[in-house]
């Protein structure tokens, strides 16, 4: 009996050694849900098919989770839909890890209104006034009369903060705004409320019942990313002394092929 | 305790015998241990709550002190005027546009009906259309494979025909304001439209043009009014400029102060890391970095505040200009607008004018009396938290924690829930206990208690998907337009949440009321019967009054359940952080709101550990705890105080 166990353990150990020496490597990627839900898994699949033997562990639990994981060494790559804060960089540095920032791709935040809303375009100023509560009725921006209902993401979301800086010059949201958990929920409520307005990621703006709004005459489509007022970048954070496989994965992600995958998923490529 | 007192002797050789203990003693100490452990756990939870929450007030006070020292509070004084001015301008604008749009009602309807028809068909063909688009985009130089093109086009045509046939039983969306020819023309245009085209059919564009021409025509006679509005809106621009410039200054001051603090912390972190490192080179490197970490000087608030305070004369001037304009606007406004809604906005503006003037009037005095070095008292922080009307978090300017909006939301939802649950719960209890037959009892009791078994998250989904939608759609019907608050704008609102919570409170209230009625000694009812009272007289004059304390306690415990419930309010109440607008009368019940429990659930997940915001949520939790504790305590007191027939 004992011998059997010993034999099993020994063979397991030997197997593990073999696997390790054969170059099997696990890259652990943690952070943003925006990137980690679809894009990074697809990049990983594609990378795996070219470089056999690499394994991926992907955990998408929000941008803020990337930095502690990088600092502890439990992740080789961090995903973030915002720039790292200085205290996050410092915390990693204090543990001897210097982080490099890589632009993963761009994302656009699209203003959506109900499909039956005659308002097809707004100016930046009007958007700011609507979301800060200075404009309260659709008739003030050229729509059918009716009180504007504002739907936003909840305070912890990266998009909530990004929107505040991009669209509202850092001003506070209108008190009448309703905070919802995700892009899908915003699209759902706007599609149910003919006076609703909200913002969602580009990939969510094609849902039934809602329509994207032109901003300053610019249509929110990927081709207009440079002109569009509410574009933002998403990032990978990689330790400076990362190993070759990790580096080559990041290089692949920002290469033409990687960006093509991003584009197909509704993101805006870097080039 | 001793073995002699126990009647059961442990047989020789039994494991319990080994240490000379009896079974009784062991069982006793087991249960005593359980009770003790439970109490210890409860105490630990309370201690944890208090410890995490207690740190809030000093930390919030420090934040408020920085808010004052950096001068943000000073800039907020004229900023309030700007906000008030914005509200007033918005009222005038709404009056103006309501008047203009009143003249274009027909054009609006025509345009909207045409768009609705187009949208309806567009949604019908959307799957095939988007597939075609994707294929066309990905086709590249070789073009689309013909068989794919054909199958997709066929699918498109099929969907188009289905869409044009209309919904079963309802047909296409009605277009009462379009002529038959126009409707047919539009449908024909939609039918013959290229699958890939997203252009509007000619009729839709024509109608939109018609509408804008009509709007322009309607605006013509109102040009004088427009000028008054524009002139009024313009009066704030000077103050706006001053406020935004000084706002940038004070914000920079605050940021510099925060940065300095971060850098100091950074140095401490790096030094701590260096102290732990054993590798000499790494240690030297970290120490060097620690030395370089602090790059900024501590902020001298007095100097940085000087240019902001120096603008006081400008603020005074701008404020005076605004006051002057507010004083004469009354005479310039049209006496009455024809459209009822427009006139209502205008009279709201008139009514709000004195309040606006008062707001403008005390600005200068406030700004002059303001002092940057006045300390922020701990007591003021606490009362500010309890009576604060703003819960602003994640703002770039300053976070405020005021519990009133949350409390108002919780209270109104509880009110709605109790209004539903008390009659249903107590009524069902009276019926089951006093009037129903045995078989009915055996059916009603378990059924109502079964309601408790439905998980609240399931109930929440039900609320969003069914109740909210049904309520909203019903409220759109013209027959209900007399109900205050109808048509319901928001699908997620306090009324829906209250109804669901009421449903959840019914089993609690029912069971406990039923117990209370059961506890009334049968002698009471028998005596009443003996005196010749009818069954109903006995129930309402004797049994119910005797059980009233128990019923009240049941209601209170139901209230405790309603206040503490989280999932349903989080999903259904709409999460709007604003005190409900009571000027709408009963319509207030159909507004969205946030609650004490909802805010904790929504924000605690992702606030940085140990931050002020995090601690604020713990204090909200403590407030909730105290409220529920108070309710339970009152219920217990009620039960004991009026208990009859038992002692």
PDB file of C-alpha atoms in Angstrom, chain B residues 3 16 50 83 129 157 160 208 235 294 324 383 400 424 440 451 497-498 502 506 516 542 546 577 640:
ATOM      1  CA  UNK B   3     -23.508  12.581  39.657  1.00  0.00           C
ATOM      2  CA  UNK B  16     -17.973   9.034  29.390  1.00  0.00           C
ATOM      3  CA  UNK B  50     -18.111  50.078  16.133  1.00  0.00           C
ATOM      4  CA  UNK B  83     -26.462  76.338  -9.269  1.00  0.00           C
ATOM      5  CA  UNK B 129     -29.381  43.300 -41.526  1.00  0.00           C
ATOM      6  CA  UNK B 157     -36.794  39.515 -47.095  1.00  0.00           C
ATOM      7  CA  UNK B 160     -39.157  42.159 -43.633  1.00  0.00           C
ATOM      8  CA  UNK B 208     -38.656  66.191 -39.584  1.00  0.00           C
ATOM      9  CA  UNK B 235     -25.855  87.359 -16.305  1.00  0.00           C
ATOM     10  CA  UNK B 294       9.347  63.707  -1.304  1.00  0.00           C
ATOM     11  CA  UNK B 324     -30.058  93.642 -10.486  1.00  0.00           C
ATOM     12  CA  UNK B 383     -24.509  66.505  13.090  1.00  0.00           C
ATOM     13  CA  UNK B 400     -19.925  64.683   1.387  1.00  0.00           C
ATOM     14  CA  UNK B 424     -53.145  41.846   4.329  1.00  0.00           C
ATOM     15  CA  UNK B 440     -59.080  26.391   5.504  1.00  0.00           C
ATOM     16  CA  UNK B 451     -43.895  33.103   0.900  1.00  0.00           C
ATOM     17  CA  UNK B 497     -39.744  48.089  -4.176  1.00  0.00           C
ATOM     18  CA  UNK B 498     -42.287  48.808  -1.423  1.00  0.00           C
ATOM     19  CA  UNK B 502     -44.619  44.322   1.672  1.00  0.00           C
ATOM     20  CA  UNK B 506     -46.637  39.596   5.155  1.00  0.00           C
ATOM     21  CA  UNK B 516     -50.833  36.738  19.401  1.00  0.00           C
ATOM     22  CA  UNK B 542     -62.883  41.125  22.669  1.00  0.00           C
ATOM     23  CA  UNK B 546     -56.855  41.630  23.822  1.00  0.00           C
ATOM     24  CA  UNK B 577     -29.163  59.560  -4.566  1.00  0.00           C
ATOM     25  CA  UNK B 640     -44.358  42.260  27.805  1.00  0.00           C
TER      26      UNK B 640
END
